[in-house]
Every structure is written in C-alpha cells, then in structure tokens.
Short mmCIF file of C-alpha atoms in Angstrom, two decimals:
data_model
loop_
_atom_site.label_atom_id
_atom_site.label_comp_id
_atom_site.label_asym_id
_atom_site.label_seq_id
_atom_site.Cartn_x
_atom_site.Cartn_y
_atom_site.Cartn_z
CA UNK A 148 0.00 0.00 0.00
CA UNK A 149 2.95 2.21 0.62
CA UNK A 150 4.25 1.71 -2.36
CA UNK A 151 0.94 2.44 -4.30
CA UNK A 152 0.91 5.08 -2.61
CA UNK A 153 4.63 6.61 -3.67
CA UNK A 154 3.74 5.78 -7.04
CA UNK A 155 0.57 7.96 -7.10
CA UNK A 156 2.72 10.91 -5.62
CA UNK A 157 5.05 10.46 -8.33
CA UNK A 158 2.57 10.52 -10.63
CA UNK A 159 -0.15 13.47 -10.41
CA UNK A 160 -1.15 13.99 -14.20
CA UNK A 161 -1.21 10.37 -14.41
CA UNK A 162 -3.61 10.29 -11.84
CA UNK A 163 -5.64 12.99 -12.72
CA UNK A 164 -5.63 11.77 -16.62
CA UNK A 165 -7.20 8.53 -15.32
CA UNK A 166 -10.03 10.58 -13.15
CA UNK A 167 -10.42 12.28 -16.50
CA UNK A 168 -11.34 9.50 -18.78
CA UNK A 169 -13.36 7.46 -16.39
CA UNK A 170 -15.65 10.82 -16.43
CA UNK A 171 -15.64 11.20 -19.97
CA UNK A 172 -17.17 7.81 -19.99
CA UNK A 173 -19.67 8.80 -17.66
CA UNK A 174 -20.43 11.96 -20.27
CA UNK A 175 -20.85 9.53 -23.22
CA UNK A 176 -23.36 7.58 -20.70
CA UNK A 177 -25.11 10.89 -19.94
CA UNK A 178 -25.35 12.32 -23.56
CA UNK A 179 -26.33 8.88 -24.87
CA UNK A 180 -29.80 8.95 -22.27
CA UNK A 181 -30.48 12.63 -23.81
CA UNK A 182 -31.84 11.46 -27.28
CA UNK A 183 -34.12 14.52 -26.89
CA UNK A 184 -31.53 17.48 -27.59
CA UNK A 185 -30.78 18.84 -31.50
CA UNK A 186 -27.24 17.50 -33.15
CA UNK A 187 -26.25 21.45 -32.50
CA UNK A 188 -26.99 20.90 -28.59
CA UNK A 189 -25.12 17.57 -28.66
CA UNK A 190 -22.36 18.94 -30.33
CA UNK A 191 -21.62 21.56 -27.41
CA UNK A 192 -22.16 18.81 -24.86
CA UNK A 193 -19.52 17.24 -26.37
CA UNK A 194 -17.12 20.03 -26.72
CA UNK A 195 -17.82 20.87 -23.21
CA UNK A 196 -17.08 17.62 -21.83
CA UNK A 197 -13.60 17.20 -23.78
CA UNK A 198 -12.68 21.04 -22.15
CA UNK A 199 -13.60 20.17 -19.07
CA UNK A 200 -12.03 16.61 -18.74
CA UNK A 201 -9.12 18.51 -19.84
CA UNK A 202 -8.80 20.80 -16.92
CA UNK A 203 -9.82 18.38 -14.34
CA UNK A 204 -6.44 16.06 -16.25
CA UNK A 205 -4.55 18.71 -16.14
CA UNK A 206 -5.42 20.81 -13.06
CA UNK A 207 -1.94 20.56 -11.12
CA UNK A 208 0.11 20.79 -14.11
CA UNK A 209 -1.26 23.88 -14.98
CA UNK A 210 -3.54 25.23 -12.16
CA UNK A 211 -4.10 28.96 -13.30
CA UNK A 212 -4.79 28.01 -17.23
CA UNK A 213 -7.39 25.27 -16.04
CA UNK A 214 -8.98 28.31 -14.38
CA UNK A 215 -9.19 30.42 -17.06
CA UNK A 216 -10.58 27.46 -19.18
CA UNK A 217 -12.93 26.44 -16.93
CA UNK A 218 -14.29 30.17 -16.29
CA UNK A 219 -14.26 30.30 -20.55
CA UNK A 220 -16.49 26.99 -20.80
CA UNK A 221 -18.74 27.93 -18.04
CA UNK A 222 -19.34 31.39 -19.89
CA UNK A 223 -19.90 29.58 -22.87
CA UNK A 224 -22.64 26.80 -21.48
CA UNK A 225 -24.46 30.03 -20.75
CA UNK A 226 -23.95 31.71 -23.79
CA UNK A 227 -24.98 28.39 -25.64
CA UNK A 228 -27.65 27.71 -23.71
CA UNK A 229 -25.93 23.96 -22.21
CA UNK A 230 -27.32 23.33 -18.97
CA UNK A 231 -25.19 22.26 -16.29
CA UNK A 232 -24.33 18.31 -16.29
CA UNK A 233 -21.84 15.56 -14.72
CA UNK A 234 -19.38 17.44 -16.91
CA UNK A 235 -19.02 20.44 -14.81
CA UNK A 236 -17.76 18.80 -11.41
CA UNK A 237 -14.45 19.57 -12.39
CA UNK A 238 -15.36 22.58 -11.55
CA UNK A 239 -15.69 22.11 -8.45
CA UNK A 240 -12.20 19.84 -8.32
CA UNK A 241 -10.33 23.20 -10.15
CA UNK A 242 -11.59 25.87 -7.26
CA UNK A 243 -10.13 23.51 -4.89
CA UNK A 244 -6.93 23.07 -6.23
CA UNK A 245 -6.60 26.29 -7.21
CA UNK A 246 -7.59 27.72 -3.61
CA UNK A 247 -4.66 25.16 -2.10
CA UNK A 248 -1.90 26.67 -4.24
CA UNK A 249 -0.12 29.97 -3.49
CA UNK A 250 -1.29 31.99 -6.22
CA UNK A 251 -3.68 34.14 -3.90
CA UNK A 252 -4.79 35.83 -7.19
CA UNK A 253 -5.98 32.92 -8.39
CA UNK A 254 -7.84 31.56 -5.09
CA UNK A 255 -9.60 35.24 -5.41
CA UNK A 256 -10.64 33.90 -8.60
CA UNK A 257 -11.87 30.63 -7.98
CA UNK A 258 -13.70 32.04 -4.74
CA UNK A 259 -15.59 35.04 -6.85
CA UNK A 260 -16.34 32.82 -9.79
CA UNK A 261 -17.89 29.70 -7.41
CA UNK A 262 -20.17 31.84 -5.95
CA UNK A 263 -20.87 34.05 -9.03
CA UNK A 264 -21.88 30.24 -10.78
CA UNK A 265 -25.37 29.89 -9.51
CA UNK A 266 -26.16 32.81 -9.49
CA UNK A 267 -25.85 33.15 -13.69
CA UNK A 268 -27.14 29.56 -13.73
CA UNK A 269 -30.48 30.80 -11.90
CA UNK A 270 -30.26 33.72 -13.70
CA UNK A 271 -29.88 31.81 -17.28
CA UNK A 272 -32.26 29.31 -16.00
CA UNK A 273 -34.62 30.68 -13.85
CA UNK A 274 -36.77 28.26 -11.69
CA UNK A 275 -40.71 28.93 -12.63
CA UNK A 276 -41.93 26.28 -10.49
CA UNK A 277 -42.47 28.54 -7.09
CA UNK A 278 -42.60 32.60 -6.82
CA UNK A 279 -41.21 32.92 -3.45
CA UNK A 280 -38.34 34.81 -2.66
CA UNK A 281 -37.30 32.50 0.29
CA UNK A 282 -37.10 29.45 -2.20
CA UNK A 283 -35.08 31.23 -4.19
CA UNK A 284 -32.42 32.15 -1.88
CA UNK A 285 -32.43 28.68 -0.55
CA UNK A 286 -31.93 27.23 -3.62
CA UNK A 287 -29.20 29.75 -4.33
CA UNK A 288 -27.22 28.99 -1.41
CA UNK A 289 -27.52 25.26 -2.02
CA UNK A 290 -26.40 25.28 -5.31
CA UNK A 291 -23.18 27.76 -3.97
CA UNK A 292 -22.39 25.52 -1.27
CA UNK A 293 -20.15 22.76 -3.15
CA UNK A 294 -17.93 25.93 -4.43
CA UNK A 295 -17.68 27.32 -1.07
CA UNK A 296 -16.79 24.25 0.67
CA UNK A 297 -14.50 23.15 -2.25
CA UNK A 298 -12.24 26.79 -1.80
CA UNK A 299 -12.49 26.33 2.11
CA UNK A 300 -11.02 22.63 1.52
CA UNK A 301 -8.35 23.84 -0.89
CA UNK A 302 -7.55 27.03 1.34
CA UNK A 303 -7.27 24.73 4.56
CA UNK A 304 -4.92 22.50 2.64
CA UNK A 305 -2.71 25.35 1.59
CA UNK A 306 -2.51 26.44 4.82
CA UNK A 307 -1.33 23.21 6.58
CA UNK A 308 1.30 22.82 3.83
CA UNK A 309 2.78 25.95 4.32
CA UNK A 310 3.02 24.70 8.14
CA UNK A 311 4.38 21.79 7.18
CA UNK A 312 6.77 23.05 5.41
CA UNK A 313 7.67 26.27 7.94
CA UNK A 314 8.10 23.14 10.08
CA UNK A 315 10.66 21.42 7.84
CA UNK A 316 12.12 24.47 7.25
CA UNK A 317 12.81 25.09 10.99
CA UNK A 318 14.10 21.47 11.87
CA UNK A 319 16.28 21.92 8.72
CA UNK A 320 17.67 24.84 10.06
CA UNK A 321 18.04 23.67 13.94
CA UNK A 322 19.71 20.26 12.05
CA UNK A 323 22.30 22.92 10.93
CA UNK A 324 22.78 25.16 13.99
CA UNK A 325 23.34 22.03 15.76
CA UNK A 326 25.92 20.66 13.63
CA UNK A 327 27.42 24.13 13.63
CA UNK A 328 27.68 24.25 17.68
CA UNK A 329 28.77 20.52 17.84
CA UNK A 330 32.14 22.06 15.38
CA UNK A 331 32.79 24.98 17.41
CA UNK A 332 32.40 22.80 20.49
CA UNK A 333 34.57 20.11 19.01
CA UNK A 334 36.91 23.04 18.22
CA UNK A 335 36.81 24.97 21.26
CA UNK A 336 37.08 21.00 23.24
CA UNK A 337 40.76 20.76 21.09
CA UNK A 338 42.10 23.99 21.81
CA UNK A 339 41.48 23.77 25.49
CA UNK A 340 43.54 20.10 25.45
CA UNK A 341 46.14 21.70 22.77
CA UNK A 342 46.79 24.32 25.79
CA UNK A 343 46.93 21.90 28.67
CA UNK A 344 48.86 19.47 26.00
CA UNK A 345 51.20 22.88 25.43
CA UNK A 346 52.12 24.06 29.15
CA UNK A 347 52.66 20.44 30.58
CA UNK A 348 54.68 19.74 27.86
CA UNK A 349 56.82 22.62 27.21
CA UNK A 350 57.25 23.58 31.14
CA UNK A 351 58.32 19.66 32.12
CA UNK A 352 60.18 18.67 28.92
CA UNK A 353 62.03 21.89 29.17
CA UNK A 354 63.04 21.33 32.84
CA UNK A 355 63.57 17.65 31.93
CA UNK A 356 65.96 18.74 29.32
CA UNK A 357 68.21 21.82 31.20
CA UNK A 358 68.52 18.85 33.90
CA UNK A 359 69.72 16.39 31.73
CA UNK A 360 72.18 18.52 30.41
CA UNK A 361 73.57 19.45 33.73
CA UNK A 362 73.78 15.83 34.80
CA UNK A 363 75.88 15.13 31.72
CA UNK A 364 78.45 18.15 32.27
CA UNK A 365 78.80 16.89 36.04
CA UNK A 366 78.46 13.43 35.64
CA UNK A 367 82.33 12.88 36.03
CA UNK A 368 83.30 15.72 38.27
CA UNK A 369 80.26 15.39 40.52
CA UNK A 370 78.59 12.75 40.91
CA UNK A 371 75.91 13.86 43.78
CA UNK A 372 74.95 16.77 41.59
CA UNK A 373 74.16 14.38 38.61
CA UNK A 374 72.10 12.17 40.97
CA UNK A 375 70.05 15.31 42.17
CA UNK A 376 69.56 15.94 38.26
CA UNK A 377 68.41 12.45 37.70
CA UNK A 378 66.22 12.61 40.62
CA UNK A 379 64.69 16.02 39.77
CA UNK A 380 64.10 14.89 35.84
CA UNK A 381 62.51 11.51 37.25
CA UNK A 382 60.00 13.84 39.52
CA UNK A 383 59.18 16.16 36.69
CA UNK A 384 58.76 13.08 34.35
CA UNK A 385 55.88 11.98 36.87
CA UNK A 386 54.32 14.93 37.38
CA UNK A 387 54.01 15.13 33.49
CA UNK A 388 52.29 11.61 33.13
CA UNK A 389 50.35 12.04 35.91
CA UNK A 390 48.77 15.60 34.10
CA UNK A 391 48.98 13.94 31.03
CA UNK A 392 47.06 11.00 32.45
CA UNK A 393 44.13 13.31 33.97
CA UNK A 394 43.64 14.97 30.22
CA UNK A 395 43.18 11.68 28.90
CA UNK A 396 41.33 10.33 31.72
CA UNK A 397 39.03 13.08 31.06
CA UNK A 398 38.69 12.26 27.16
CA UNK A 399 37.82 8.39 27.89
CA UNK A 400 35.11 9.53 30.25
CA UNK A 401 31.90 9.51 28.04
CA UNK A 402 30.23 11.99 30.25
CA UNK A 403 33.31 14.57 30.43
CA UNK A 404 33.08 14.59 33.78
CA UNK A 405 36.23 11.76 35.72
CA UNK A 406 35.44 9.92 38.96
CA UNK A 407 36.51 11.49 42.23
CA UNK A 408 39.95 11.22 43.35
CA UNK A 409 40.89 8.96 40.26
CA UNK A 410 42.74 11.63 38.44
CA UNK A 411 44.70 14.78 39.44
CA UNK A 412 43.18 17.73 40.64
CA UNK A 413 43.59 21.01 38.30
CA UNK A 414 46.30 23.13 39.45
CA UNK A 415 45.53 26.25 41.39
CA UNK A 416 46.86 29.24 42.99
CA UNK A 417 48.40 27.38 45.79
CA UNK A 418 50.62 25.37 43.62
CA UNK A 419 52.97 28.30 42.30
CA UNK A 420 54.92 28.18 45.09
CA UNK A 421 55.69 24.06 44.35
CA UNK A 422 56.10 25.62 40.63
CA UNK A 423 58.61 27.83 41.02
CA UNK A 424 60.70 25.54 43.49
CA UNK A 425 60.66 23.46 40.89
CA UNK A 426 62.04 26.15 38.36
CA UNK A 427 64.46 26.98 41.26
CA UNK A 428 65.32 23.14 41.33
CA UNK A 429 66.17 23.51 37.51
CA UNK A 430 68.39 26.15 38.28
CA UNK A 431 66.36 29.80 37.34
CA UNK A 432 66.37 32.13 40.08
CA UNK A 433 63.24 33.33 41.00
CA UNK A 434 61.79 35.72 43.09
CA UNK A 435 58.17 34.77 44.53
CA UNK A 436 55.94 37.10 46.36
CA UNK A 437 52.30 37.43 47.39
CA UNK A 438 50.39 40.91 48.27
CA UNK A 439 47.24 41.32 49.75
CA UNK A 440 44.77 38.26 51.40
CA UNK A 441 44.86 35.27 49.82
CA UNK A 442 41.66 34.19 49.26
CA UNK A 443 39.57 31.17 46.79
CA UNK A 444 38.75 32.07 43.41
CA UNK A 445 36.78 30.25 40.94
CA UNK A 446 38.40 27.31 39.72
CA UNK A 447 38.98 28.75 36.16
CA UNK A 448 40.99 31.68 37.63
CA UNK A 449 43.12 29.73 39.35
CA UNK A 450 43.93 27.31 36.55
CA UNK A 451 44.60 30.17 34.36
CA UNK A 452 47.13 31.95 36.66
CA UNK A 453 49.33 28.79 37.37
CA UNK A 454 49.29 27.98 33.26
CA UNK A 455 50.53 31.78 32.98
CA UNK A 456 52.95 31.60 35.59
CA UNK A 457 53.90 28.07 34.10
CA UNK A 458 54.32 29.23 30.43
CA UNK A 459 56.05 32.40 31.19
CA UNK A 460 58.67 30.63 33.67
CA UNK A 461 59.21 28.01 30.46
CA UNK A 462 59.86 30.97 27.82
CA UNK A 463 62.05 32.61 30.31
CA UNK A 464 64.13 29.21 30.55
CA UNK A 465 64.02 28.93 26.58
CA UNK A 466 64.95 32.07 25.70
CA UNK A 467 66.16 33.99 28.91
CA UNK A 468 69.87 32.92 27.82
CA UNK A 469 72.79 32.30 30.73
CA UNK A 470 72.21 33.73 34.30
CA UNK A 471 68.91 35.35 33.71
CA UNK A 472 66.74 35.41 36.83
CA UNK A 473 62.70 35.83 37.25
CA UNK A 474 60.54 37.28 39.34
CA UNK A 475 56.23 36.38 40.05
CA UNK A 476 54.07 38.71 41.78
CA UNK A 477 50.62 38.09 43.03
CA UNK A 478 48.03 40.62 43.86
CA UNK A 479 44.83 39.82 45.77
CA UNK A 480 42.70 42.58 44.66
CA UNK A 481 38.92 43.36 45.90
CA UNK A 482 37.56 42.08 42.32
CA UNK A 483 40.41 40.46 41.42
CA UNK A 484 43.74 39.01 41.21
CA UNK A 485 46.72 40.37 39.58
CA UNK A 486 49.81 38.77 37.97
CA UNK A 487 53.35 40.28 36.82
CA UNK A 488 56.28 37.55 35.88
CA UNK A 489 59.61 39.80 34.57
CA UNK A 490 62.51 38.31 33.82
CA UNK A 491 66.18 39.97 33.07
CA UNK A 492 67.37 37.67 30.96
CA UNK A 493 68.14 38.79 26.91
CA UNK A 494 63.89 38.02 25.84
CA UNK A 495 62.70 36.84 22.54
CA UNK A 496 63.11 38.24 19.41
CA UNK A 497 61.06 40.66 18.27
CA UNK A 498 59.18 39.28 15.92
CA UNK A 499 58.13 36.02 17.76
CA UNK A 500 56.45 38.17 20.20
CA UNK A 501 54.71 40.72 17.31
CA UNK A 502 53.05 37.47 16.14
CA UNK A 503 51.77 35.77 18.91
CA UNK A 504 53.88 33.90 20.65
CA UNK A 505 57.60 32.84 21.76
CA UNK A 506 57.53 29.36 21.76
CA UNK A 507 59.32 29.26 18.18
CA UNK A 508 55.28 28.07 16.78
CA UNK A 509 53.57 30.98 17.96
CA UNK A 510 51.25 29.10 20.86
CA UNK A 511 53.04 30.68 24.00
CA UNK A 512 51.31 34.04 24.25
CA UNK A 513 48.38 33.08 22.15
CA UNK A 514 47.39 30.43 24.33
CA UNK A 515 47.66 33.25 27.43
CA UNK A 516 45.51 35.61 25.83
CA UNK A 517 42.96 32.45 25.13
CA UNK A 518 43.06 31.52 28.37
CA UNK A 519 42.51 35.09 30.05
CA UNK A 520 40.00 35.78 27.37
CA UNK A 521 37.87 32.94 28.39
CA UNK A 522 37.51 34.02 32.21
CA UNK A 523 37.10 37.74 31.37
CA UNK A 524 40.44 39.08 32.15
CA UNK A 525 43.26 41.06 30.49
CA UNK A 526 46.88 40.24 29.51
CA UNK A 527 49.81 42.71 28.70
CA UNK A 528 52.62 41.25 27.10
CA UNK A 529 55.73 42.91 25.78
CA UNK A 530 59.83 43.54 25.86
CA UNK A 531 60.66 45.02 30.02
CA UNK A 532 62.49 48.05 29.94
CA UNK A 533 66.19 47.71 30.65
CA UNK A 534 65.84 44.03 29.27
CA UNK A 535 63.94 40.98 29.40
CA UNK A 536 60.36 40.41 29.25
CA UNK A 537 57.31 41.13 30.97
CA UNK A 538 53.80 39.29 31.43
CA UNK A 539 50.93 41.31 33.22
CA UNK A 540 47.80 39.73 34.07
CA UNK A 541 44.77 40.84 35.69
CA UNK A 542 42.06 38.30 36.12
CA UNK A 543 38.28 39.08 37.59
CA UNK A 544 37.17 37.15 41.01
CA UNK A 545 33.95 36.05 38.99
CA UNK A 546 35.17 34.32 35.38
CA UNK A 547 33.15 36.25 32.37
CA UNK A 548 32.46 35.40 29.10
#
C-alpha cells in the first residue's frame, strides 16, 4: 500500500488523466440517455465535456490556465444555452486546487467565480416552479455551497502545507545550527587540550631537558649533583604523566566529567609556590611574592594563573639565555587578582612576540591571551624596559564570558 501510494505521488497527471477518462465515460453515458436534444446541442455537450475533462487532467500541471478554461467553458454553457451536467464537477475539483496553491490571485478567482456560478445559472435558467423569494435564496445557497466548501477545503490544505513546510524548514535549520555548535564545540574541546597538552609539555620537557644537560656536564666531576639531576628529571617526568594521564582520563570519560579522586586535581593558585621551586630546582632564580589576602577564586581563575605563571617561567628558561633570573608577583585585589612575571634575561626576538607567541610556533602568548579571554580578564605582554620580558595579568574574582 505504501508503495501504491509513492507511485501515485510520483505521478499526479497520471492520476488525474485517469479521473479524466473514467468521467468522460460517464459523459458519453449521460449524452447517450439525452436522445431529446438537437445535433447542435449535442455537439456543445460534447465540446464541453472534452474542455472540461481537460482541466480536471490537467489541473496541477497547470492550475491557473485550467482556471481560465474552466471560467471560458462555463461562460460559454451560458452563452450556448448547455445546462449544467456531470461534466461540470471539475469545476468544483479546479476551485479547490486552485484555492490550495499559493497563487492568492488565483484563489480570489476561484472564490468570486464559485459563488458568481449559480447565481448566472439561476439567472440563465430561472426556476418557474415557485414565486417565493425564500425558495429562491435557498436554492441559491444550495447550489453555492459545493464551491464554497470546495475553496475552504483547498484554502485549509494550503494552509497546513505551508506549516508543514515552515516546520521542515525550521528542523532543517536547527539540524544545521546544531551541527554548527557541535564544530565549534569540538573546536573549542581541542584547543582547550592543545593548551593543557602545550604548558605540561613545554614547562616539564624543558626542565627535563636543562637537567639532563647538567647531569651530563657533572656526571664525572660530581657525581651527587648528577644524581640530584636524575632525581629532579625523574620527579618532573611523573608529574608530566600524571597531568597527562588526567587529560586523557578526562577524554575516555563519556560523560566529560572523571570519577573522584581517580585523576589529578587542576592546578591552582596554591601550587605556584611548588612551581617555582621546581624552576628553582632547575636552576632559574626566582623571586616569589604574594600581596594582599589570599583568598579562593573560581576554579577557572586559578587554573589560568598557574598555566601563565607556568608558560612564562618556560619561555624565560628557553629564551632567557645564561644567568637570567625571574621574578612572580601576586596581587589579591577586591575584584580580582593580579599577575606580573619579569625576567632579566636577553627576551625573545622581536618578531616572535609581534606574532603571537615565543615558543618558536607561535602558541606561547596566544594560548595566554585564550586563556585570560575565556575568564574575562586582560593580559599585557611585551619587551621590560632595561631588558627581558614582561607578562601582566589581571584576572576578575567572577570568570566572564
């Protein structure tokens, strides 16, 4: 049934053309009863019936022309003197189809020439039988109620297709805004691991690196020195995995969210300190202070100071050159919390800083000015007077957007 079904939607004129020959049959049946009429009189029946099977055949091909053509034959049955027979219903059937398309012209049309029908019929053909006004008018609005009903039908349908469609329209268009915010949130999900990836990378590979290279150049000549190195590249080598293994811990978890106490924390503000005695360990002097009350932020905050602090520590290392020293300030302000790393050391060139970043692939200060974007805050980045570099941070208490 489905099937007959797609086959009859695929096939309108078909459809229609069938319709139309079964009621030319039934016009041959009709003018073959009326042995009473002239050859003249027959004639027209005939030419009417062939017009009008031909609009109700082609009536959704050509919805407007059928109109016309049906108006023209109606005009000309009263002209002619052909009373109305089984051959005018497709009058009825083009009204309604025109009514249901969107040519609101043409639905004017229909509607003004259905009810303007009887009234020429009655007029052409006047009923002798009673002299009351009343009969009349009820005869009148019988004989105008099958085109009124057909244009309400037609109109109705029209109006639930344009809903339907509206409503295709919309779900078509929600379809796409929700594959467009499932690619900016797949985007915006790798740029926030391509950060984390970035800073634990770059801060412990780097420190992994300066202490392997010290453990080589004292290897012979001091021994306990080396072993420190070994042990302090072996401590930042965990701490990497373990950060490392909380980022991908957090992937594999199908709800985003890992199980408590299964993976490590997210750094905060009370880390910096173990951060920068680990840069001391490495061997970059740093100076470390805290002004005003210490006091919790929202977890974003403090995840975005310590990367800072982190990155800016690692690009002082990098490019900093031989005995360059560091310094980290933090600021507990009323509605916020400020940050300031300098370093002396030589900086990066100029043009790795002009462009974004000083990591040599231009991710260092980008991914700052990402990260203090995100929670609302602003970041001031640039060559320190005198030499070296300077980071300034100032991020809100409450993270914006």
């Amino acid at each position: 049934m489905h099937r007959l079904y797609e086959f009859l939607r695929r096939h309108p004129t078909g459809v229609d053309s069938f319709w139309a020959v079964l009621l030319l049959g039934l016009c041959a049946l009709t003018m073959t009863d009326s042995g009473m009429v002239s050859p003249l009189h027959r004639v027209g029946m005939v030419g009417v019936s062939l017009l009008m099977c031909t609009v109700l055949a082609l009536r959704r091909r050509m919805p407007e022309k059928m109109l016309i053509l049906a108006i023209a034959v109606g005009l000309a049955q009263l002209v002619f003197g052909i009373e109305a027979n089984i051959y005018d219903v497709p009058m009825l059937v083009i009204v309604y189809t025109v009514a249901s398309g969107t040519r609101r012209w043409a639905s004017r049309v229909a509607l003004g020439g259905g009810l303007a029908a009887p009234v020429l019929y009655l007029w052409r053909w006047p009923d002798n039988s009673s002299d009351s006004l009343t009969h009349d008018l009820l005869g009148l609005a019988f004989a105008a109620f099958p085109f009124l009903l057909s244009w309400v039908l037609g109109d109705r349908m029209r109006t639930r297709r344009a809903y339907w469609d509206q409503l295709e329209e919309r779900a078509t268009r929600l379809e796409k805004e929700r594959e467009q915010q499932a690619k900016m949130a797949v985007t915006a999900e790798r740029a926030r691991i391509a950060r984390e990836l970035h800073d634990v990378v770059a801060h412990n590979v780097s420190v992994m690196v300066v202490q392997a290279d010290g453990a080589a150049y004292v290897l012979d000549s001091s021994p306990e020195q080396a072993k420190q190195a070994l042990e302090t590249i072996s401590g930042t080598g965990r701490q990497a995995l373990a950060e490392m293994r909380r980022l991908l811990g957090v992937l594999r978890t199908e709800d985003g969210s890992a199980p408590a106490g299964e993976y490590v924390p997210q750094p905060d503000v009370e880390q910096i300190e173990e951060l920068v005695e680990q840069v001391r360990g490495a061997g970059l002097p740093v100076d470390y202070r805290v002004e005003g009350s210490a006091r919790p932020l929202p977890s974003g905050v403090e995840l975005t100071a310590y990367r800072i602090v982190q990155e800016a520590l690692t690009n002082t290392r990098k490019h900093g050159g031989p005995d360059a020293g560091a310094s980290v300030r933090l600021t507990y302000f009323d509605d916020g919390l400020g940050l300031l790393v300098e370093d002396d050391g030589r900086g990066a060139q100029h043009e790795l800083y002009e462009s974004g970043g000083v990591d040599g692939m231009g991710h260092g200060l980008i991914g700052m000015r990402e990260r203090v974007g995100m929670v609302g805050g602003t970041l001031d980045a640039g060559p320190r007077p005198g030499g070296g570099f300077r980071i300034s941070v100032l991020l809100p208490a409450k993270p914006g957007r």
